[in-house]
Amino acid sequence: MLVATSCGGISTTPAPPQPSSDTGGLSSRASVPFRTPSTYSMASLQGSNPLFQGSFLEADLGYSTPSPRIGFVRLFTSRSDAGCVSMGLSVGNGERSSSLAAIHAVNETRTAYINGKADGVHGENLDQISTVGNSTNIKWHQCSVGKLERQELLQQKGCVIWITGLSGSGKSTVACALSRALHARGKLTYVLDGDNVRHGLNSDLSFKAKDRAENIRRIGEVGKLFSDAGVICIASLISPYRKDRAACRALFPEGDFIEIFMDVPLQICEGRDPKGLYKLARSGKIKGFTGVDDPYEPPLNCEIVLKQTEDDCTTPCNMAEQVVSYLEEKGYLHA
Ligand SMILES: Nc1ncnc2c1ncn2[C@@H]1O[C@H](COP(=O)(O)OS(=O)(=O)O)[C@@H](OP(=O)(O)O)[C@H]1O
Ligand SMILES: Nc1ncnc2c1ncn2[C@@H]1O[C@H](COP(=O)(O)OP(=O)(O)O)[C@@H](O)[C@H]1O
């Protein structure tokens, strides 16, 4: 067992928690399986200093050789102003008897963790001026109110439920039924419907592949903000290409992007044709219509499939309940 002493000094022999008052204030016990040669994973910490009470969600020591070997351990605290602390650890020469000593500690933001890799989860220093895409000389601004506090307020966990499928497959209908079902349970949702977002934010985009990709990217980014706000965001758009959906998924921490495939045959969707668009596409009046002369790539590995056939057409309410059960099971309906 590893024991964190003051300022993150860690020894690999069991020892009771040590009171401390210096930097970091750690008097915490980390139940980390000590493995040789190189990695620790998952641990829990109980700090005596309130600053460090909370969960230790990630401990990944990627040692470099030769010694002194150095790794990083990341601590998440329940205090929003503390954010996330990364400690650099140097590792002694021995194996099981090694001692680990903190070499530095830097504050990072939990928001950054939540926001994913680009924002520092993989160790970039958020204190630095950086360049992201075409934005140069930018610096992450940390807010003292964090996602965990918002989730506590809302008694739910933020996530994005991404509904993909052909036009007419029932995406918008199930999105609204789900929003209603969750609202009735006191959960805050927001629906981002492809059609609707194209009335404003994305009104500059066409249905060419590049513009569809941009449409999906933007809705993914907006969904990420809603998720960070603690809201259960329901995005309902055709999103026909796998790589665009995969890029969106990559914006989110594991589990927070829940992809739902409306598995409905083209024949049924076309039979419904509520807006008369399939008819226009078949007659050549709309070019590049999904399912007609533009491809739809069904998910290979999504979280939920909502299937409809000629013989078996579940009601939107039943589908919504299926999704609610999934959210309940995965813990999204509680803080
Ligand atoms: N060429 C073409 N292909 C597909 N769909 C078309 C097209 N032109 C207009 N529409 C209407 O736009 C709605 C789809 O918008 P999305 O933003 O969801 O599309 S995409 O994700 O960017 O592919 C879609 O709405 P839904 O029927 O609700 O899916 C259509 O009504
Ligand atoms: N589960 C369902 N069973 C039968 N009809 C449905 C179902 N879901 C949606 N519909 C109908 O199908 C049509 C298309 O639904 P819609 O939600 O607008 O699809 P999309 O958003 O995928 O284009 C609408 O007329 C709607 O009433």
Short mmCIF file of N, CA and C in Angstrom, two decimals, residues 97 125 175 245 280 330:
data_model
loop_
_atom_site.label_atom_id
_atom_site.label_comp_id
_atom_site.label_asym_id
_atom_site.label_seq_id
_atom_site.Cartn_x
_atom_site.Cartn_y
_atom_site.Cartn_z
N SER A 97 10.25 -1.60 -2.06
CA SER A 97 10.59 -0.74 -0.93
C SER A 97 10.79 0.71 -1.34
N ASN A 125 -0.09 22.02 -19.21
CA ASN A 125 -0.12 22.97 -18.11
C ASN A 125 -1.10 24.08 -18.42
N ALA A 175 -36.61 12.31 -28.96
CA ALA A 175 -35.88 13.32 -28.17
C ALA A 175 -36.85 14.08 -27.27
N ARG A 245 -19.31 11.42 -35.92
CA ARG A 245 -19.85 11.04 -34.61
C ARG A 245 -18.72 10.63 -33.68
N LEU A 280 -39.35 14.83 -52.82
CA LEU A 280 -38.57 15.83 -53.57
C LEU A 280 -37.20 15.27 -53.97
N LYS A 330 -26.84 3.84 -15.20
CA LYS A 330 -25.47 4.39 -15.28
C LYS A 330 -25.23 5.53 -14.30
#
